[in-house]
Amino acid sequence: MCDTCGCNITEGNRHLVEEGGKHAHSEDGSVAVEVLQNLLSENDHQAAHNREHFDRHQLLAVNLMSSPGSGKTRLLETTIDRLKARYRIAVVEGDLETENDAERIREKGVEAVQITTGTACHLDAHMIHNALHRMDLDQVDILFIENVGNLVCPASFDLGQHLNITLLSVTEGDDKPSKYPVIFRAADLVLITKSDLLAVMDEFSPERAEQAVRQLAVEVPVTQTSAKSGEGFETWLDWLEEQIELQKARRSQGETRTPKLQPEGAKLHAGEG
Amino acid sequence: MHELSVCQAMLAQVEAIAKREQASRVERIVVRIGPLSGVVPELLRQAFTIARAGSVAAEAELDTELQQVRIRCRQCGAECAASSNRMICCECGDFRTQLISGDELLLASVELIRE
Ligand SMILES: Nc1nc2c(ncn2[C@@H]2O[C@H](COP(=O)(O)OP(=O)(O)OP(=O)(O)O)[C@@H](O)[C@H]2O)c(=O)[nH]1
Ligand SMILES: [Mg+2]
Ligand SMILES: [Zn+2]
């Protein structure tokens, strides 16, 4: 549990904090200070800074999240094969251990930086920032960030990405969105992966999976792909290219995009404070 | 499992506030957590018992105020109580709803002692 999770406070986490706040003095000499600040505001601050890097270098940053083994790296391998001729791609790989995934990407002739988090179950904005300074972002049109395989923790940490993709492989069960609502609510696209296995996995119903996503009040596309057979790649790549154009258009207006990770309710409440 | 990181970020904020207020110690920390924040209150409290050691909040209590999931329907305008994995409109059944509360992850207040 938590005591085995070695998530560290990173350099940027230490200094803080916004001035002000209401004070109430009580008789016993204690002072109550009202704060109303997001607990992860330091991470969010670093994420916003990362996003400025991405926008200055005119690239689209896409964060991939899923359980371990849902096919994130394989999706990237096939995607690179299909897009390499037209776009310059780079990848940041997050894993607990090993350089394996980065090596798989490098074999495709694409730059990959591996972040090994040790025991930390997610990437945070500070780790991404350190990785960025090891890359030549001027040579990049699309930066993929493969998060640590985990359906819980990555959803809470903004990295500075423009888009989130949540993958659900057909071997995991179509009720995952109901069990892990936070990560599916964060998605700008839900990819049902390993669709070639649907033929032998008749327990998995893509319709039920999509229904479970809709129950979370999520309107984003839910689409199927197989990185093995190439099935569904037209739809996925069309979506991605559309996002590249949309981001270009935003940039030319001096705008950017934040994925839906940011707590909406919290913002409403902070506004009241 | 990421509750320890969240807890450490919280303690960093609390330390900064205590320093700004010239407090010698912290008595109570109040956080507001929604079920859709991705943080489990129970795990945050467990992480706190580990992470607070040696900090200005070493003897502090942590109060986790759980928030309710509430939605507003973007079709019919109804406001409803909902749950984390069922957020459709209670009036018209449409799924296109907006979250009003339930994803909070807020440091609400800190009680300090100045000595
Ligand atoms: N049949 C089939 N197998 C796939 C597909 N995509 C991935 N796999 C296999 O599933 C296993 C895991 O795939 P990865 O791409 O390594 O999964 P991952 O999400 O990157 O895993 P972690 O980084 O460890 O979280 C590998 O054996 C892949 O070859 C697919 O579309 N069809
Ligand atoms: Mg991988
Ligand atoms: Zn309605």
mmCIF file of N, CA and C and ligand atoms in Angstrom, chain A residues 66-74 95 101 104 146 149 194 196-197 226-228, ligand 1:
data_model
loop_
_atom_site.group_PDB
_atom_site.id
_atom_site.type_symbol
_atom_site.label_atom_id
_atom_site.label_comp_id
_atom_site.label_asym_id
_atom_site.label_seq_id
_atom_site.Cartn_x
_atom_site.Cartn_y
_atom_site.Cartn_z
ATOM 1 N N SER A 66 -3.307 3.100 -19.252
ATOM 2 C CA SER A 66 -4.039 1.829 -19.235
ATOM 3 C C SER A 66 -3.485 0.941 -18.144
ATOM 4 N N SER A 67 -4.117 -0.217 -17.955
ATOM 5 C CA SER A 67 -3.554 -1.245 -17.078
ATOM 6 C C SER A 67 -2.245 -1.737 -17.678
ATOM 7 N N PRO A 68 -1.431 -2.435 -16.885
ATOM 8 C CA PRO A 68 -0.227 -3.045 -17.450
ATOM 9 C C PRO A 68 -0.608 -4.009 -18.574
ATOM 10 N N GLY A 69 0.093 -3.910 -19.699
ATOM 11 C CA GLY A 69 -0.095 -4.905 -20.751
ATOM 12 C C GLY A 69 -1.302 -4.722 -21.646
ATOM 13 N N SER A 70 -1.949 -3.569 -21.604
ATOM 14 C CA SER A 70 -3.119 -3.366 -22.471
ATOM 15 C C SER A 70 -2.743 -3.052 -23.914
ATOM 16 N N GLY A 71 -1.452 -2.857 -24.150
ATOM 17 C CA GLY A 71 -1.019 -2.666 -25.536
ATOM 18 C C GLY A 71 -0.584 -1.252 -25.876
ATOM 19 N N LYS A 72 -0.133 -0.488 -24.900
ATOM 20 C CA LYS A 72 0.304 0.892 -25.151
ATOM 21 C C LYS A 72 1.527 0.925 -26.074
ATOM 22 N N THR A 73 2.542 0.132 -25.719
ATOM 23 C CA THR A 73 3.775 0.174 -26.503
ATOM 24 C C THR A 73 3.538 -0.375 -27.906
ATOM 25 N N ARG A 74 2.765 -1.449 -27.969
ATOM 26 C CA ARG A 74 2.511 -2.042 -29.294
ATOM 27 C C ARG A 74 1.686 -1.087 -30.164
ATOM 28 N N ASP A 95 7.954 3.543 -16.869
ATOM 29 C CA ASP A 95 7.802 2.189 -16.346
ATOM 30 C C ASP A 95 8.398 2.145 -14.959
ATOM 31 N N ASP A 101 10.735 -0.860 -22.996
ATOM 32 C CA ASP A 101 9.773 -0.214 -23.881
ATOM 33 C C ASP A 101 10.463 0.853 -24.728
ATOM 34 N N ARG A 104 12.182 -0.849 -27.525
ATOM 35 C CA ARG A 104 11.249 -1.254 -28.598
ATOM 36 C C ARG A 104 10.953 -0.072 -29.521
ATOM 37 N N GLU A 146 3.998 7.487 -22.719
ATOM 38 C CA GLU A 146 3.376 6.240 -22.251
ATOM 39 C C GLU A 146 3.488 6.199 -20.739
ATOM 40 N N GLY A 149 1.886 1.572 -16.457
ATOM 41 C CA GLY A 149 0.688 0.735 -16.553
ATOM 42 C C GLY A 149 -0.016 0.660 -15.209
ATOM 43 N N LYS A 194 -6.570 -4.638 -28.912
ATOM 44 C CA LYS A 194 -6.490 -6.082 -29.165
ATOM 45 C C LYS A 194 -7.813 -6.619 -29.718
ATOM 46 N N ASP A 196 -8.466 -7.890 -32.375
ATOM 47 C CA ASP A 196 -8.347 -9.173 -33.094
ATOM 48 C C ASP A 196 -8.726 -10.339 -32.188
ATOM 49 N N LEU A 197 -8.645 -10.129 -30.862
ATOM 50 C CA LEU A 197 -8.968 -11.214 -29.925
ATOM 51 C C LEU A 197 -10.465 -11.314 -29.607
ATOM 52 N N SER A 226 -6.705 -2.932 -33.405
ATOM 53 C CA SER A 226 -5.796 -4.048 -33.164
ATOM 54 C C SER A 226 -4.442 -3.659 -33.731
ATOM 55 N N ALA A 227 -3.451 -3.593 -32.865
ATOM 56 C CA ALA A 227 -2.108 -3.263 -33.329
ATOM 57 C C ALA A 227 -1.503 -4.471 -34.045
ATOM 58 N N LYS A 228 -2.132 -5.615 -33.878
ATOM 59 C CA LYS A 228 -1.630 -6.826 -34.517
ATOM 60 C C LYS A 228 -2.138 -6.919 -35.957
HETATM 61 N N1 LIG C 1 -3.313 -10.148 -30.053
HETATM 62 C C1 LIG C 1 -2.871 -8.933 -29.765
HETATM 63 N N2 LIG C 1 -1.889 -8.777 -28.843
HETATM 64 C C2 LIG C 1 -1.464 -7.538 -28.582
HETATM 65 C C3 LIG C 1 -2.007 -6.391 -29.208
HETATM 66 N N3 LIG C 1 -1.405 -5.287 -28.720
HETATM 67 C C4 LIG C 1 -0.515 -5.734 -27.809
HETATM 68 N N4 LIG C 1 -0.532 -7.089 -27.718
HETATM 69 C C5 LIG C 1 0.299 -7.926 -26.865
HETATM 70 O O1 LIG C 1 0.019 -7.668 -25.488
HETATM 71 C C6 LIG C 1 1.218 -7.724 -24.718
HETATM 72 C C7 LIG C 1 1.424 -6.399 -23.998
HETATM 73 O O2 LIG C 1 1.544 -5.350 -24.932
HETATM 74 P P1 LIG C 1 2.369 -4.039 -24.651
HETATM 75 O O3 LIG C 1 2.261 -3.169 -25.849
HETATM 76 O O4 LIG C 1 3.720 -4.355 -24.155
HETATM 77 O O5 LIG C 1 1.500 -3.445 -23.437
HETATM 78 P P2 LIG C 1 1.779 -2.136 -22.552
HETATM 79 O O6 LIG C 1 0.466 -1.526 -22.265
HETATM 80 O O7 LIG C 1 2.801 -1.277 -23.220
HETATM 81 O O8 LIG C 1 2.398 -2.792 -21.219
HETATM 82 P P3 LIG C 1 3.141 -2.041 -20.004
HETATM 83 O O9 LIG C 1 4.028 -0.993 -20.601
HETATM 84 O O10 LIG C 1 3.896 -3.132 -19.329
HETATM 85 O O11 LIG C 1 2.051 -1.481 -19.150
HETATM 86 C C8 LIG C 1 2.339 -8.030 -25.712
HETATM 87 O O12 LIG C 1 2.573 -9.381 -25.712
HETATM 88 C C9 LIG C 1 1.756 -7.563 -27.019
HETATM 89 O O13 LIG C 1 2.322 -8.192 -28.142
HETATM 90 C C10 LIG C 1 -3.037 -6.599 -30.197
HETATM 91 O O14 LIG C 1 -3.573 -5.666 -30.816
HETATM 92 N N5 LIG C 1 -3.428 -7.888 -30.425
#
